[in-house]
């Protein structure tokens, strides 16, 4: 029996929120489309993780949550770096 990925979802949500703030606070000329795409992909993966969690598919939910966190962290890094 797989434990519920509560912490993975929480970390992913925090990472997506931080990346969203970083992208919003950056100048539009400093953010390339790839950074915005990473953020959108992270948001999508997080939504999929939540959906799978509600369906009690905890293994797949964890995978999507971890992927969402990684994508969000990369988007935040690029936004803060400026490109």
XYZ file of C-alpha atoms in Angstrom:
83
model
C 0.000 0.000 0.000
C 1.457 3.309 -1.101
C 1.276 6.164 1.408
C -0.516 9.330 0.387
C 1.828 11.861 -1.265
C 0.600 14.777 0.843
C 4.037 16.333 1.292
C 4.951 15.905 -2.367
C 1.807 17.772 -3.366
C 2.467 20.511 -0.812
C 6.061 20.983 -2.012
C 4.901 21.079 -5.623
C 2.213 23.647 -4.828
C 4.750 25.841 -3.024
C 7.207 25.572 -5.918
C 4.560 26.468 -8.500
C 3.441 29.423 -6.390
C 7.029 30.663 -6.007
C 7.673 30.299 -9.737
C 4.461 32.184 -10.540
C 5.526 35.066 -8.301
C 9.021 35.108 -9.814
C 7.643 35.216 -13.356
C 5.084 37.907 -12.483
C 7.712 40.092 -10.809
C 10.143 39.873 -13.726
C 10.226 42.301 -16.592
C 8.460 40.936 -19.693
C 11.625 41.444 -21.736
C 13.602 39.289 -19.282
C 11.294 36.265 -19.531
C 11.477 34.084 -22.603
C 8.624 31.933 -23.824
C 10.369 28.762 -22.680
C 10.256 29.960 -19.058
C 6.523 30.651 -19.332
C 6.043 27.258 -20.964
C 7.871 25.581 -18.069
C 5.567 27.302 -15.603
C 2.462 26.279 -17.541
C 3.727 22.707 -17.761
C 4.387 22.683 -14.010
C 0.872 23.960 -13.341
C -0.529 21.265 -15.617
C 1.474 18.502 -13.929
C 0.307 19.744 -10.528
C -3.313 19.655 -11.687
C -2.796 16.097 -12.926
C -1.210 15.118 -9.602
C -4.206 16.516 -7.705
C -6.603 14.688 -9.997
C -4.767 11.396 -9.561
C -4.716 11.945 -5.793
C -8.493 12.334 -5.770
C -8.711 9.072 -7.725
C -6.479 7.458 -5.063
C -3.743 6.688 -7.580
C -1.005 7.702 -5.165
C 1.967 6.284 -7.092
C 1.206 8.288 -10.227
C 0.163 11.317 -8.189
C 3.575 11.367 -6.518
C 5.354 11.134 -9.883
C 3.397 14.065 -11.293
C 3.893 16.128 -8.124
C 7.655 15.600 -8.192
C 7.788 16.473 -11.884
C 5.713 19.605 -11.249
C 8.111 20.682 -8.499
C 11.157 20.192 -10.723
C 9.597 22.131 -13.601
C 8.489 24.934 -11.293
C 11.928 25.193 -9.732
C 13.515 25.438 -13.175
C 11.026 28.129 -14.225
C 11.685 30.084 -11.037
C 15.448 29.833 -11.535
C 15.178 31.106 -15.099
C 12.879 33.926 -14.069
C 15.201 35.064 -11.309
C 18.239 34.717 -13.557
C 16.567 36.890 -16.135
C 16.329 34.612 -19.167
